Amino acid sequence: MVGGSVPVFDEIILSTALMNQVISFHSVSGTLVCQAGCILEELSQYVEARGFVMPLDLGAKGSCHIGGNVATNAGGLRFLRYGSLHGTVLGLEVVLADGTVLNCLSTLRKDNTGYDLKQLFIGSEGTLGVITAVSIQCPPKPQAVNVAFLGCPGFAEVLQTFSTCKGLLGEILSAYEFMDAECMWLVRHHLHLTSPVQESPFYVLIETSGSRAEHDAEKLNDFLEQALRSGLVTDGTVATDQMKLKALWALRERISEALSRDGYVYKYDLSLPTDTLYDLVTDLRARLGSQAKRVVGYGHLGDGNLHLNVTSEDFSRSLLDALEPYVYEWTAGQRGSVSAEHGLGFKKKDALHYSKPPAALRLMQQLKALLDPKGILNPYKTLPAQA
């Protein structure tokens, strides 16, 4: 999406695919230590067989490596429940630019000695060091999982449903995703998926994860009754069996795939205040008019993360000029972030100043110069050439 792992000029590609071994797993604490080349889905299967889950889940889990997940501080679908990798990663082994092996592969949850160096490398996109091993805290596997897919009459109701959701579902709420009607059209038209609810301007996917099925079902039913009675939701369905759960999640997870079949896609991954999160989509539709084939918005509402996508038949320089820097300026005006979870890579490194002040950019450049003075680690990425 941002070209963070794509060679552009004279880079040498380093693969960790053969570093795919689980080093240890502690069955009481749920602490997993593994090499960086382990595939996320395989790690998920490994810990689930032992009664735990990985604290992150991504649409690309079948191919992405845990080392890359950490290097990009991947967010994903469980962020609302378990937080970011800055909180769940306990330790790292990293090879620095000069060949030094920095072994901070701690399994301790509490260690307040000196600077927390691992945080430098989480989200650094491989520009400060090469992550070779990871220690990560895995939460217990939920015994009961429910998914509700709901139709909402407007974005104001999407927000109010989220507030009601947090109040009534509390500790069992594990995901709150939204998508607009354009997204539903895309997955139905291009992927031939079926909507389980009547047509609505917006759709919400809610996941609960808990330890008692009866308790969770009662809380979810209470929430749904209130949401329907108050008009926040116009239609809905609930799934508990695995096949239906996957079918409902597919409507949300496969939007990106459907977009790729709609034409050339301009992608933006933004963090915005939740109350103004969809205003940018509405604003762009008016601004772009017939220049764009489609302007859609979906994402992790519980995290304030908007996936803004614009499609056209082919790449258009005039359309790109209408989008950038307008999208970044609009986001900065809301004190948002130009990259919520996908990093900056090659494509968005020059937009960093929309989200970080000059002093922060200078400090980042200084850290890069200190740890990688020759600029050999993922060059041309993440940081602008001039701070």
PDB file of N, CA and C in Angstrom, residues 8 69 76 90 104 127 133 136 145 182 186 190 213 229 240 243 271 285 325 353 373:
ATOM      1  N   VAL A   8      13.015  -0.154  -4.733  1.00  0.00           N
ATOM      2  CA  VAL A   8      12.739   0.945  -5.649  1.00  0.00           C
ATOM      3  C   VAL A   8      13.930   1.241  -6.550  1.00  0.00           C
ATOM      4  N   ASN A  69       5.037  -7.658  10.783  1.00  0.00           N
ATOM      5  CA  ASN A  69       3.941  -7.081  11.564  1.00  0.00           C
ATOM      6  C   ASN A  69       4.469  -6.119  12.616  1.00  0.00           C
ATOM      7  N   GLY A  76      -4.882  -3.890  12.578  1.00  0.00           N
ATOM      8  CA  GLY A  76      -5.765  -5.004  12.299  1.00  0.00           C
ATOM      9  C   GLY A  76      -7.054  -5.021  13.088  1.00  0.00           C
ATOM     10  N   LEU A  90       6.715  -7.997  24.114  1.00  0.00           N
ATOM     11  CA  LEU A  90       7.483  -7.944  25.357  1.00  0.00           C
ATOM     12  C   LEU A  90       8.978  -7.771  25.114  1.00  0.00           C
ATOM     13  N   CYS A 104      17.236  -8.126  23.168  1.00  0.00           N
ATOM     14  CA  CYS A 104      16.310  -7.629  24.187  1.00  0.00           C
ATOM     15  C   CYS A 104      15.055  -8.496  24.167  1.00  0.00           C
ATOM     16  N   THR A 127      13.919   0.442   9.194  1.00  0.00           N
ATOM     17  CA  THR A 127      14.910   1.482   8.903  1.00  0.00           C
ATOM     18  C   THR A 127      15.962   1.640  10.000  1.00  0.00           C
ATOM     19  N   ALA A 133      13.733 -11.889  15.946  1.00  0.00           N
ATOM     20  CA  ALA A 133      12.925 -12.708  16.857  1.00  0.00           C
ATOM     21  C   ALA A 133      12.025 -11.800  17.679  1.00  0.00           C
ATOM     22  N   ILE A 136       6.045 -12.125  22.451  1.00  0.00           N
ATOM     23  CA  ILE A 136       4.752 -11.449  22.411  1.00  0.00           C
ATOM     24  C   ILE A 136       3.778 -12.090  23.397  1.00  0.00           C
ATOM     25  N   VAL A 145     -17.724 -16.693  20.776  1.00  0.00           N
ATOM     26  CA  VAL A 145     -17.572 -15.586  19.826  1.00  0.00           C
ATOM     27  C   VAL A 145     -18.895 -15.383  19.082  1.00  0.00           C
ATOM     28  N   GLU A 182     -21.558   1.939  -0.638  1.00  0.00           N
ATOM     29  CA  GLU A 182     -20.716   1.724  -1.825  1.00  0.00           C
ATOM     30  C   GLU A 182     -19.856   0.475  -1.644  1.00  0.00           C
ATOM     31  N   LEU A 186     -19.773  -2.983  -3.924  1.00  0.00           N
ATOM     32  CA  LEU A 186     -18.538  -3.525  -4.499  1.00  0.00           C
ATOM     33  C   LEU A 186     -18.380  -5.017  -4.229  1.00  0.00           C
ATOM     34  N   HIS A 190     -18.620  -7.354  -7.484  1.00  0.00           N
ATOM     35  CA  HIS A 190     -17.367  -7.926  -7.975  1.00  0.00           C
ATOM     36  C   HIS A 190     -17.056  -9.312  -7.406  1.00  0.00           C
ATOM     37  N   ALA A 213     -20.917 -18.403  26.879  1.00  0.00           N
ATOM     38  CA  ALA A 213     -21.801 -18.164  25.743  1.00  0.00           C
ATOM     39  C   ALA A 213     -23.143 -17.564  26.171  1.00  0.00           C
ATOM     40  N   ARG A 229     -34.934  -0.753  18.940  1.00  0.00           N
ATOM     41  CA  ARG A 229     -36.049   0.013  19.510  1.00  0.00           C
ATOM     42  C   ARG A 229     -35.840   1.513  19.349  1.00  0.00           C
ATOM     43  N   THR A 240     -23.168 -17.293  15.269  1.00  0.00           N
ATOM     44  CA  THR A 240     -22.350 -17.936  16.301  1.00  0.00           C
ATOM     45  C   THR A 240     -21.561 -19.117  15.731  1.00  0.00           C
ATOM     46  N   MET A 243     -19.040 -21.060  10.116  1.00  0.00           N
ATOM     47  CA  MET A 243     -19.266 -20.746   8.694  1.00  0.00           C
ATOM     48  C   MET A 243     -19.935 -19.387   8.522  1.00  0.00           C
ATOM     49  N   SER A 271      -6.095   8.216  10.502  1.00  0.00           N
ATOM     50  CA  SER A 271      -6.681   8.283  11.842  1.00  0.00           C
ATOM     51  C   SER A 271      -7.334   9.640  11.995  1.00  0.00           C
ATOM     52  N   ARG A 285     -16.422  13.365  -2.255  1.00  0.00           N
ATOM     53  CA  ARG A 285     -17.406  13.084  -3.313  1.00  0.00           C
ATOM     54  C   ARG A 285     -17.857  14.369  -3.987  1.00  0.00           C
ATOM     55  N   PRO A 325      -2.181  17.445  -2.149  1.00  0.00           N
ATOM     56  CA  PRO A 325      -2.144  17.162  -0.703  1.00  0.00           C
ATOM     57  C   PRO A 325      -3.460  17.413   0.025  1.00  0.00           C
ATOM     58  N   HIS A 353       5.267  15.264   7.618  1.00  0.00           N
ATOM     59  CA  HIS A 353       5.179  16.556   8.309  1.00  0.00           C
ATOM     60  C   HIS A 353       3.741  17.002   8.566  1.00  0.00           C
ATOM     61  N   PRO A 373      24.255   4.956  10.108  1.00  0.00           N
ATOM     62  CA  PRO A 373      24.943   6.114   9.515  1.00  0.00           C
ATOM     63  C   PRO A 373      25.159   6.011   8.004  1.00  0.00           C
TER      64      PRO A 373
END
